[in-house]
Amino acid sequence: MNAKLTVRQATMWFVLYQIGSAYLVLPAALSSVAKQDAWLSIPITLAFHLLLIPLYTSIVRHMKGRTFVEYLRFLFGPMGGAIAIVFIFAFPFLECIMTLRNLGDFVTTSIMPETPYDAIYFIMLIAVYCAVRSGPVVIGRCAEILFFFLMALYLLVRITLFSDADLNNLLPILENGLKPVVLASINLLAFPYLEAVLYLFFAHHFPDPNKWRKSVIVSALISGGMYFFMVLQIIAVISAGVVADLTFPTFFIDRTISIGEFLQRFEIILAIVWFVTIFFRLALLLYISAQGLADAFRLRSANALFVPLILIVLTMANFIWPSISFIIEFNQIWPYYAMIFGIGFPIVLWLTSKMKGALESINK
C-alpha cells in the first residue's frame, strides 16, 4: 500500500491523540500545582512546545523520505536498529501500557466498578487491533469522520456549563507568582506535548516537511485551545480547590449538568469522547511500536507483531502501577523521563546529523 496520510488526516489524528488520557486528569494535575491559575499554564506550555517544533522539523528535513528507523541506521549505522528498539520499548510502548491502564482505572472507578479490568482491556484492544491492521491511512480517515462529531459534543458540554461559571473562582490571578504556573506547564508539556517526537514515525508520509510541520502545529493549537477553555471553565464552575481534590474532575462536573430536569447524564457524552480519543491514542502507540520494531528487525510487515505486542500490553497493564501512591510518585518523575525522549533524544539526533553532514562535506 502506497497510500499516504494527508495533512488533514494527520492533524485530526494527532489532536485526538493529544486529548487522549489527559482530558480526564489534566484539570486536577494542573490545579494541584497552580491552583486557580492553572489555565494560564496552557499558553505557556504551547509556547514551549512550538519552540521545539523547528528542532523536529529540522530532523524531518534530514530524514529525506526515510522512515524513522532507517534514519537512525543512517546516523548510527548498525547500532541504529538497537537504538530504535530501546526507544520504542522505553517510550511509545510504555505509553501504550499506561494508557490502557488509565482506561481500566477510569471505567472501574467511575462507570462500571464490578467489571473486571481484563474485560475492558480486551474489548478496546480488539477494536485497536482491527484499526492498526488496516493501516495508518484508514485510521486517519476514521479520525476525519469522527473529529467533528467529537468537537460538537465538546462544544455542547462547554456551552451547557457556561451559565454556571463564576469568574470570582479565577481570582486572584497569579496570587502565588509565576513559579507554580511554570511548574504546572512543565507537567502538561511532558504529557502529552513532548510525545510529539513520536510523530517523526509518520514523517515519511509527507514529501514536503512543511506539511508535516503544519499538521503538528495545527494539532497542538487545536488541542491546546480545547484544554484552555476546559480548564478555565471547570475552575470557574467548581473552584480550583475542589478540582485539585478530584481524580476525574471533567467527569464529575459533567455529572452535575441538569437542564430543566430533562437534559441530564452528560457524563455519558464525556465518556464517549474519551473512549474514542483513547482508541486513537492506543492505535497510534501500537502502530508505531509494531512498525518501528518491524523496521528494526527488517521484517516485511508489522502485522505479525500486533498480536504479540497486544498480549504483552494486556499482561503488563495490570502491573504497571500497584497503587495510587505509586502513581503520585511516578507523576513527579515522568516530566524528567519524558524530556529525555522528547527533548534530549531529538537534540542528539540533530547534532549527530549536523556532524555527519559536516564530515561528509570535508571528505568531499
mmCIF file of C-alpha atoms in Angstrom:
data_model
loop_
_atom_site.group_PDB
_atom_site.id
_atom_site.type_symbol
_atom_site.label_atom_id
_atom_site.label_comp_id
_atom_site.label_asym_id
_atom_site.label_seq_id
_atom_site.Cartn_x
_atom_site.Cartn_y
_atom_site.Cartn_z
ATOM 1 C CA MET A 1 0.000 0.000 0.000
ATOM 2 C CA ASN A 2 1.471 3.286 -1.167
ATOM 3 C CA ALA A 3 -1.285 5.474 0.251
ATOM 4 C CA LYS A 4 -0.048 8.303 2.453
ATOM 5 C CA LEU A 5 -1.601 10.290 5.263
ATOM 6 C CA THR A 6 -2.848 13.729 4.290
ATOM 7 C CA VAL A 7 -2.222 16.840 6.382
ATOM 8 C CA ARG A 8 -5.888 16.887 7.357
ATOM 9 C CA GLN A 9 -5.909 13.250 8.450
ATOM 10 C CA ALA A 10 -2.662 13.561 10.396
ATOM 11 C CA THR A 11 -3.801 16.768 12.104
ATOM 12 C CA MET A 12 -7.078 15.279 13.298
ATOM 13 C CA TRP A 13 -5.429 12.052 14.419
ATOM 14 C CA PHE A 14 -2.779 13.986 16.355
ATOM 15 C CA VAL A 15 -5.454 16.138 18.037
ATOM 16 C CA LEU A 16 -7.380 13.078 19.180
ATOM 17 C CA TYR A 17 -4.123 11.513 20.367
ATOM 18 C CA GLN A 18 -3.211 14.591 22.422
ATOM 19 C CA ILE A 19 -6.659 14.740 24.025
ATOM 20 C CA GLY A 20 -6.479 11.037 24.984
ATOM 21 C CA SER A 21 -5.835 10.246 28.645
ATOM 22 C CA ALA A 22 -5.064 13.835 29.646
ATOM 23 C CA TYR A 23 -8.636 15.000 29.005
ATOM 24 C CA LEU A 24 -9.831 13.470 32.277
ATOM 25 C CA VAL A 25 -6.883 14.042 34.593
ATOM 26 C CA LEU A 26 -5.401 17.293 33.279
ATOM 27 C CA PRO A 27 -7.507 19.798 35.289
ATOM 28 C CA ALA A 28 -6.659 18.111 38.599
ATOM 29 C CA ALA A 29 -2.962 17.777 37.731
ATOM 30 C CA LEU A 30 -2.650 21.455 36.836
ATOM 31 C CA SER A 31 -4.848 22.787 39.655
ATOM 32 C CA SER A 32 -2.921 20.891 42.317
ATOM 33 C CA VAL A 33 0.182 22.877 41.330
ATOM 34 C CA ALA A 34 -1.036 26.237 40.006
ATOM 35 C CA LYS A 35 -4.376 26.485 41.881
ATOM 36 C CA GLN A 36 -6.782 28.949 40.218
ATOM 37 C CA ASP A 37 -4.047 29.970 37.752
ATOM 38 C CA ALA A 38 -3.944 26.512 36.154
ATOM 39 C CA TRP A 39 -5.477 27.833 32.942
ATOM 40 C CA LEU A 40 -2.507 30.198 32.488
ATOM 41 C CA SER A 41 -0.121 27.249 32.237
ATOM 42 C CA ILE A 42 -1.641 26.078 28.957
ATOM 43 C CA PRO A 43 -0.486 29.036 26.774
ATOM 44 C CA ILE A 44 2.972 28.720 28.352
ATOM 45 C CA THR A 45 3.032 25.011 27.514
ATOM 46 C CA LEU A 46 2.057 25.702 23.910
ATOM 47 C CA ALA A 47 4.818 28.310 23.646
ATOM 48 C CA PHE A 48 7.405 25.776 24.881
ATOM 49 C CA HIS A 49 6.040 23.164 22.503
ATOM 50 C CA LEU A 50 6.123 25.475 19.488
ATOM 51 C CA LEU A 51 9.766 26.280 20.272
ATOM 52 C CA LEU A 52 10.591 22.579 19.887
ATOM 53 C CA ILE A 53 8.872 22.149 16.527
ATOM 54 C CA PRO A 54 11.731 23.745 14.485
ATOM 55 C CA LEU A 55 14.040 21.103 16.026
ATOM 56 C CA TYR A 56 11.673 18.307 14.990
ATOM 57 C CA THR A 57 11.203 19.829 11.534
ATOM 58 C CA SER A 58 14.960 20.008 11.009
ATOM 59 C CA ILE A 59 15.161 16.288 11.755
ATOM 60 C CA VAL A 60 12.373 15.623 9.242
ATOM 61 C CA ARG A 61 14.311 17.545 6.587
ATOM 62 C CA HIS A 62 17.369 15.406 7.287
ATOM 63 C CA MET A 63 15.299 12.223 7.047
ATOM 64 C CA LYS A 64 14.674 12.892 3.327
ATOM 65 C CA GLY A 65 11.803 10.445 2.994
ATOM 66 C CA ARG A 66 13.342 7.705 5.138
ATOM 67 C CA THR A 67 11.361 6.020 7.875
ATOM 68 C CA PHE A 68 12.426 6.940 11.394
ATOM 69 C CA VAL A 69 14.267 3.635 11.933
ATOM 70 C CA GLU A 70 16.024 3.952 8.560
ATOM 71 C CA TYR A 71 17.115 7.421 9.621
ATOM 72 C CA LEU A 72 18.561 6.046 12.868
ATOM 73 C CA ARG A 73 20.504 3.470 10.852
ATOM 74 C CA PHE A 74 21.725 6.244 8.557
ATOM 75 C CA LEU A 75 23.038 8.196 11.558
ATOM 76 C CA PHE A 76 24.361 5.415 13.778
ATOM 77 C CA GLY A 77 24.996 2.526 11.393
ATOM 78 C CA PRO A 78 24.262 -0.991 12.719
ATOM 79 C CA MET A 79 23.569 0.481 16.182
ATOM 80 C CA GLY A 80 20.595 2.373 14.765
ATOM 81 C CA GLY A 81 18.334 -0.661 14.942
ATOM 82 C CA ALA A 82 19.252 -1.319 18.583
ATOM 83 C CA ILE A 83 18.651 2.345 19.461
ATOM 84 C CA ALA A 84 15.238 2.162 17.792
ATOM 85 C CA ILE A 85 14.283 -0.935 19.803
ATOM 86 C CA VAL A 86 15.282 0.683 23.101
ATOM 87 C CA PHE A 87 13.443 3.897 22.214
ATOM 88 C CA ILE A 88 10.246 2.047 21.252
ATOM 89 C CA PHE A 89 10.057 -0.094 24.387
ATOM 90 C CA ALA A 90 11.102 2.754 26.699
ATOM 91 C CA PHE A 91 8.668 5.366 25.388
ATOM 92 C CA PRO A 92 5.778 4.638 22.967
ATOM 93 C CA PHE A 93 5.250 1.044 24.099
ATOM 94 C CA LEU A 94 5.394 2.077 27.765
ATOM 95 C CA GLU A 95 2.887 4.839 26.969
ATOM 96 C CA CYS A 96 0.617 2.246 25.361
ATOM 97 C CA ILE A 97 0.600 0.143 28.544
ATOM 98 C CA MET A 98 -0.033 3.192 30.742
ATOM 99 C CA THR A 99 -2.870 4.421 28.520
ATOM 100 C CA LEU A 100 -4.627 1.069 28.668
ATOM 101 C CA ARG A 101 -4.312 1.036 32.459
ATOM 102 C CA ASN A 102 -5.784 4.571 32.590
ATOM 103 C CA LEU A 103 -8.765 3.264 30.661
ATOM 104 C CA GLY A 104 -9.268 0.407 33.105
ATOM 105 C CA ASP A 105 -8.932 2.669 36.160
ATOM 106 C CA PHE A 106 -11.481 5.159 34.843
ATOM 107 C CA VAL A 107 -14.106 2.617 33.820
ATOM 108 C CA THR A 108 -13.876 0.562 37.016
ATOM 109 C CA THR A 109 -13.790 3.657 39.235
ATOM 110 C CA SER A 110 -16.468 5.850 37.660
ATOM 111 C CA ILE A 111 -18.733 3.797 35.395
ATOM 112 C CA MET A 112 -18.702 0.013 35.924
ATOM 113 C CA PRO A 113 -16.976 -0.784 39.234
ATOM 114 C CA GLU A 114 -17.768 -4.511 39.101
ATOM 115 C CA THR A 115 -16.366 -5.010 35.611
ATOM 116 C CA PRO A 116 -13.013 -6.862 35.515
ATOM 117 C CA TYR A 117 -10.076 -4.899 34.124
ATOM 118 C CA ASP A 118 -9.265 -7.614 31.601
ATOM 119 C CA ALA A 119 -12.722 -7.400 30.020
ATOM 120 C CA ILE A 120 -12.283 -3.666 29.431
ATOM 121 C CA TYR A 121 -8.787 -4.155 28.025
ATOM 122 C CA PHE A 122 -9.864 -6.974 25.752
ATOM 123 C CA ILE A 123 -12.770 -5.085 24.172
ATOM 124 C CA MET A 124 -10.702 -1.978 23.472
ATOM 125 C CA LEU A 125 -7.719 -3.920 22.130
ATOM 126 C CA ILE A 126 -9.900 -5.830 19.660
ATOM 127 C CA ALA A 127 -11.002 -2.516 18.149
ATOM 128 C CA VAL A 128 -7.425 -1.193 18.147
ATOM 129 C CA TYR A 129 -6.128 -4.381 16.517
ATOM 130 C CA CYS A 130 -8.644 -4.118 13.672
ATOM 131 C CA ALA A 131 -7.622 -0.497 13.152
ATOM 132 C CA VAL A 132 -3.854 -0.959 13.112
ATOM 133 C CA ARG A 133 -4.135 -3.958 10.788
ATOM 134 C CA SER A 134 -5.879 -1.661 8.299
ATOM 135 C CA GLY A 135 -3.004 0.831 8.328
ATOM 136 C CA PRO A 136 -2.484 4.489 9.263
ATOM 137 C CA VAL A 137 -4.414 5.873 6.293
ATOM 138 C CA VAL A 138 -7.596 4.064 7.346
ATOM 139 C CA ILE A 139 -7.156 5.326 10.909
ATOM 140 C CA GLY A 140 -6.614 8.839 9.523
ATOM 141 C CA ARG A 141 -9.857 8.610 7.566
ATOM 142 C CA CYS A 142 -11.679 7.452 10.692
ATOM 143 C CA ALA A 143 -10.265 10.487 12.501
ATOM 144 C CA GLU A 144 -11.649 12.715 9.737
ATOM 145 C CA ILE A 145 -15.110 11.220 10.190
ATOM 146 C CA LEU A 146 -15.229 11.310 13.992
ATOM 147 C CA PHE A 147 -13.339 14.535 14.675
ATOM 148 C CA PHE A 148 -16.186 16.981 14.019
ATOM 149 C CA PHE A 149 -18.687 14.769 15.839
ATOM 150 C CA LEU A 150 -16.473 14.812 18.934
ATOM 151 C CA MET A 151 -15.923 18.560 18.622
ATOM 152 C CA ALA A 152 -19.701 19.052 18.566
ATOM 153 C CA LEU A 153 -20.035 17.037 21.796
ATOM 154 C CA TYR A 154 -17.194 19.019 23.364
ATOM 155 C CA LEU A 155 -18.846 22.334 22.478
ATOM 156 C CA LEU A 156 -22.220 21.093 23.721
ATOM 157 C CA VAL A 157 -20.789 20.454 27.181
ATOM 158 C CA ARG A 158 -18.864 23.746 27.245
ATOM 159 C CA ILE A 159 -21.953 25.763 26.235
ATOM 160 C CA THR A 160 -24.162 23.951 28.741
ATOM 161 C CA LEU A 161 -21.821 24.782 31.639
ATOM 162 C CA PHE A 162 -21.359 28.411 30.615
ATOM 163 C CA SER A 163 -24.175 29.756 32.824
ATOM 164 C CA ASP A 164 -22.753 28.048 35.949
ATOM 165 C CA ALA A 165 -19.364 29.744 35.736
ATOM 166 C CA ASP A 166 -18.326 32.159 38.476
ATOM 167 C CA LEU A 167 -15.367 34.309 37.444
ATOM 168 C CA ASN A 168 -14.566 35.023 41.097
ATOM 169 C CA ASN A 169 -13.212 31.466 41.292
ATOM 170 C CA LEU A 170 -10.413 32.576 38.956
ATOM 171 C CA LEU A 171 -9.265 35.324 41.315
ATOM 172 C CA PRO A 172 -6.783 36.447 42.464
ATOM 173 C CA ILE A 173 -4.690 35.945 39.333
ATOM 174 C CA LEU A 174 -1.049 34.983 39.982
ATOM 175 C CA GLU A 175 -1.634 35.034 43.746
ATOM 176 C CA ASN A 176 1.406 32.821 44.286
ATOM 177 C CA GLY A 177 3.512 34.296 41.499
ATOM 178 C CA LEU A 178 4.541 32.823 38.185
ATOM 179 C CA LYS A 179 6.544 29.845 39.513
ATOM 180 C CA PRO A 180 3.566 27.473 40.149
ATOM 181 C CA VAL A 181 2.198 28.262 36.677
ATOM 182 C CA VAL A 182 5.524 27.395 35.049
ATOM 183 C CA LEU A 183 5.803 24.170 37.076
ATOM 184 C CA ALA A 184 2.301 23.173 36.012
ATOM 185 C CA SER A 185 3.158 23.935 32.384
ATOM 186 C CA ILE A 186 6.127 21.557 32.610
ATOM 187 C CA ASN A 187 3.777 18.751 33.666
ATOM 188 C CA LEU A 188 1.487 19.486 30.725
ATOM 189 C CA LEU A 189 4.427 19.749 28.336
ATOM 190 C CA ALA A 190 5.606 16.294 29.377
ATOM 191 C CA PHE A 191 2.126 14.827 28.984
ATOM 192 C CA PRO A 192 1.126 14.957 26.185
ATOM 193 C CA TYR A 193 3.088 17.526 24.133
ATOM 194 C CA LEU A 194 6.609 16.085 24.373
ATOM 195 C CA GLU A 195 5.122 12.970 22.824
ATOM 196 C CA ALA A 196 5.123 14.892 19.537
ATOM 197 C CA VAL A 197 8.521 13.277 18.939
ATOM 198 C CA LEU A 198 6.526 10.159 18.056
ATOM 199 C CA TYR A 199 5.092 11.964 15.031
ATOM 200 C CA LEU A 200 8.519 11.529 13.429
ATOM 201 C CA PHE A 201 7.406 7.966 12.678
ATOM 202 C CA PHE A 202 4.901 9.470 10.209
ATOM 203 C CA ALA A 203 7.280 11.968 8.593
ATOM 204 C CA HIS A 204 7.879 9.748 5.533
ATOM 205 C CA HIS A 205 4.208 10.200 4.624
ATOM 206 C CA PHE A 206 4.965 13.847 3.802
ATOM 207 C CA PRO A 207 7.394 14.556 0.920
ATOM 208 C CA ASP A 208 7.295 18.218 1.978
ATOM 209 C CA PRO A 209 8.490 18.662 5.606
ATOM 210 C CA ASN A 210 6.443 21.857 5.838
ATOM 211 C CA LYS A 211 3.255 19.796 5.554
ATOM 212 C CA TRP A 212 4.356 17.596 8.432
ATOM 213 C CA ARG A 213 5.174 20.711 10.451
ATOM 214 C CA LYS A 214 1.770 22.193 9.661
ATOM 215 C CA SER A 215 -0.036 19.094 10.941
ATOM 216 C CA VAL A 216 1.960 19.173 14.198
ATOM 217 C CA ILE A 217 1.457 22.902 14.807
ATOM 218 C CA VAL A 218 -2.250 22.943 13.976
ATOM 219 C CA SER A 219 -2.962 19.855 16.077
ATOM 220 C CA ALA A 220 -1.166 21.422 19.062
ATOM 221 C CA LEU A 221 -3.118 24.674 18.733
ATOM 222 C CA ILE A 222 -6.458 22.868 18.476
ATOM 223 C CA SER A 223 -5.862 20.530 21.418
ATOM 224 C CA GLY A 224 -4.331 23.385 23.432
ATOM 225 C CA GLY A 225 -7.382 25.549 22.777
ATOM 226 C CA MET A 226 -9.661 22.737 23.911
ATOM 227 C CA TYR A 227 -7.640 22.273 27.101
ATOM 228 C CA PHE A 228 -7.557 26.015 27.759
ATOM 229 C CA PHE A 229 -11.317 26.529 27.663
ATOM 230 C CA MET A 230 -11.998 23.269 29.512
ATOM 231 C CA VAL A 231 -9.655 24.032 32.446
ATOM 232 C CA LEU A 232 -10.744 27.675 32.592
ATOM 233 C CA GLN A 233 -14.407 26.703 32.731
ATOM 234 C CA ILE A 234 -14.034 23.858 35.225
ATOM 235 C CA ILE A 235 -12.155 26.098 37.684
ATOM 236 C CA ALA A 236 -14.747 28.850 37.195
ATOM 237 C CA VAL A 237 -17.597 26.435 37.912
ATOM 238 C CA ILE A 238 -16.364 24.407 40.918
ATOM 239 C CA SER A 239 -13.178 26.289 42.046
ATOM 240 C CA ALA A 240 -9.571 25.145 41.923
ATOM 241 C CA GLY A 241 -9.618 23.620 45.413
ATOM 242 C CA VAL A 242 -12.377 21.185 44.501
ATOM 243 C CA VAL A 243 -10.808 20.398 41.125
ATOM 244 C CA ALA A 244 -7.453 19.505 42.707
ATOM 245 C CA ASP A 245 -9.122 17.024 45.094
ATOM 246 C CA LEU A 246 -10.918 15.088 42.339
ATOM 247 C CA THR A 247 -9.393 12.228 40.375
ATOM 248 C CA PHE A 248 -11.509 12.854 37.270
ATOM 249 C CA PRO A 249 -12.857 16.423 37.615
ATOM 250 C CA THR A 250 -14.027 16.585 34.000
ATOM 251 C CA PHE A 251 -16.261 13.581 34.544
ATOM 252 C CA PHE A 252 -17.508 14.927 37.876
ATOM 253 C CA ILE A 253 -18.527 18.316 36.529
ATOM 254 C CA ASP A 254 -20.412 16.805 33.591
ATOM 255 C CA ARG A 255 -22.474 14.755 36.035
ATOM 256 C CA THR A 256 -23.751 17.970 37.624
ATOM 257 C CA ILE A 257 -25.341 19.248 34.405
ATOM 258 C CA SER A 258 -29.124 19.327 34.548
ATOM 259 C CA ILE A 259 -31.282 21.469 32.289
ATOM 260 C CA GLY A 260 -34.894 21.607 33.378
ATOM 261 C CA GLU A 261 -34.611 18.051 34.722
ATOM 262 C CA PHE A 262 -34.783 16.984 31.085
ATOM 263 C CA LEU A 263 -31.217 17.120 29.753
ATOM 264 C CA GLN A 264 -29.112 15.134 32.203
ATOM 265 C CA ARG A 265 -26.427 12.425 32.355
ATOM 266 C CA PHE A 266 -23.971 14.472 30.313
ATOM 267 C CA GLU A 267 -21.125 12.391 31.717
ATOM 268 C CA ILE A 268 -22.003 9.769 29.119
ATOM 269 C CA ILE A 269 -21.100 12.322 26.444
ATOM 270 C CA LEU A 270 -17.723 12.766 28.119
ATOM 271 C CA ALA A 271 -17.267 9.003 28.279
ATOM 272 C CA ILE A 272 -17.945 8.694 24.543
ATOM 273 C CA VAL A 273 -15.465 11.450 23.723
ATOM 274 C CA TRP A 274 -12.833 9.921 25.980
ATOM 275 C CA PHE A 275 -13.257 6.348 24.725
ATOM 276 C CA VAL A 276 -12.862 7.487 21.127
ATOM 277 C CA THR A 277 -9.776 9.576 21.864
ATOM 278 C CA ILE A 278 -8.250 6.696 23.853
ATOM 279 C CA PHE A 279 -8.869 4.453 20.853
ATOM 280 C CA PHE A 280 -6.912 6.790 18.567
ATOM 281 C CA ARG A 281 -4.185 7.174 21.176
ATOM 282 C CA LEU A 282 -3.738 3.433 21.578
ATOM 283 C CA ALA A 283 -3.878 2.932 17.811
ATOM 284 C CA LEU A 284 -1.037 5.410 17.249
ATOM 285 C CA LEU A 285 1.134 3.981 20.023
ATOM 286 C CA LEU A 286 0.603 0.360 19.000
ATOM 287 C CA TYR A 287 1.102 1.096 15.312
ATOM 288 C CA ILE A 288 4.415 2.919 15.694
ATOM 289 C CA SER A 289 5.628 0.322 18.217
ATOM 290 C CA ALA A 290 4.922 -2.553 15.818
ATOM 291 C CA GLN A 291 6.070 -0.732 12.683
ATOM 292 C CA GLY A 292 9.222 0.537 14.343
ATOM 293 C CA LEU A 293 10.141 -2.923 15.626
ATOM 294 C CA ALA A 294 9.395 -4.427 12.206
ATOM 295 C CA ASP A 295 11.775 -1.923 10.600
ATOM 296 C CA ALA A 296 14.393 -2.565 13.280
ATOM 297 C CA PHE A 297 14.264 -6.339 12.733
ATOM 298 C CA ARG A 298 13.893 -5.891 8.948
ATOM 299 C CA LEU A 299 10.567 -7.719 8.761
ATOM 300 C CA ARG A 300 8.469 -7.449 5.620
ATOM 301 C CA SER A 301 5.346 -6.472 7.521
ATOM 302 C CA ALA A 302 4.425 -5.347 11.015
ATOM 303 C CA ASN A 303 1.244 -7.442 11.017
ATOM 304 C CA ALA A 304 2.984 -10.400 12.668
ATOM 305 C CA LEU A 305 3.907 -8.228 15.664
ATOM 306 C CA PHE A 306 0.479 -6.807 16.523
ATOM 307 C CA VAL A 307 -0.842 -9.842 18.415
ATOM 308 C CA PRO A 308 2.347 -10.469 20.462
ATOM 309 C CA LEU A 309 2.576 -6.789 21.405
ATOM 310 C CA ILE A 310 -1.114 -6.696 22.348
ATOM 311 C CA LEU A 311 -0.649 -9.735 24.588
ATOM 312 C CA ILE A 312 2.312 -8.050 26.308
ATOM 313 C CA VAL A 313 0.305 -4.839 26.784
ATOM 314 C CA LEU A 314 -2.647 -6.831 28.112
ATOM 315 C CA THR A 315 -0.416 -8.581 30.654
ATOM 316 C CA MET A 316 1.653 -5.577 31.723
ATOM 317 C CA ALA A 317 -1.305 -3.200 32.150
ATOM 318 C CA ASN A 318 -2.293 -4.964 35.376
ATOM 319 C CA PHE A 319 1.173 -4.486 36.880
ATOM 320 C CA ILE A 320 2.283 -1.079 35.577
ATOM 321 C CA TRP A 321 1.381 0.541 38.905
ATOM 322 C CA PRO A 322 0.299 -1.209 42.103
ATOM 323 C CA SER A 323 -1.335 1.678 43.978
ATOM 324 C CA ILE A 324 -2.415 5.322 43.904
ATOM 325 C CA SER A 325 0.626 6.361 45.970
ATOM 326 C CA PHE A 326 2.874 4.844 43.311
ATOM 327 C CA ILE A 327 1.090 6.881 40.617
ATOM 328 C CA ILE A 328 1.645 10.094 42.585
ATOM 329 C CA GLU A 329 5.371 9.378 42.918
ATOM 330 C CA PHE A 330 5.617 8.298 39.303
ATOM 331 C CA ASN A 331 3.948 11.503 38.072
ATOM 332 C CA GLN A 332 6.674 13.524 39.807
ATOM 333 C CA ILE A 333 9.353 11.666 37.854
ATOM 334 C CA TRP A 334 7.566 11.456 34.495
ATOM 335 C CA PRO A 335 8.312 15.029 33.252
ATOM 336 C CA TYR A 336 12.056 14.381 33.515
ATOM 337 C CA TYR A 337 11.686 10.957 31.929
ATOM 338 C CA ALA A 338 9.660 12.394 29.027
ATOM 339 C CA MET A 339 12.239 15.153 28.493
ATOM 340 C CA ILE A 340 14.883 12.507 27.768
ATOM 341 C CA PHE A 341 12.894 11.306 24.757
ATOM 342 C CA GLY A 342 11.066 14.488 23.774
ATOM 343 C CA ILE A 343 13.967 16.961 24.081
ATOM 344 C CA GLY A 344 17.263 15.176 24.750
ATOM 345 C CA PHE A 345 16.935 12.462 22.109
ATOM 346 C CA PRO A 346 15.926 14.847 19.258
ATOM 347 C CA ILE A 347 18.835 17.157 20.156
ATOM 348 C CA VAL A 348 21.234 14.193 19.921
ATOM 349 C CA LEU A 349 19.760 13.264 16.518
ATOM 350 C CA TRP A 350 20.055 16.833 15.265
ATOM 351 C CA LEU A 351 23.664 17.229 16.456
ATOM 352 C CA THR A 352 24.651 13.852 15.018
ATOM 353 C CA SER A 353 23.074 14.740 11.692
ATOM 354 C CA LYS A 354 24.935 18.070 11.602
ATOM 355 C CA MET A 355 28.238 16.410 12.450
ATOM 356 C CA LYS A 356 27.689 13.726 9.836
ATOM 357 C CA GLY A 357 26.904 16.363 7.220
ATOM 358 C CA ALA A 358 29.997 18.354 8.178
ATOM 359 C CA LEU A 359 32.229 15.259 7.913
ATOM 360 C CA GLU A 360 30.781 14.381 4.512
ATOM 361 C CA SER A 361 31.485 17.932 3.292
ATOM 362 C CA ILE A 362 35.108 17.699 4.494
ATOM 363 C CA ASN A 363 35.618 14.314 2.824
ATOM 364 C CA LYS A 364 34.361 15.714 -0.470
#
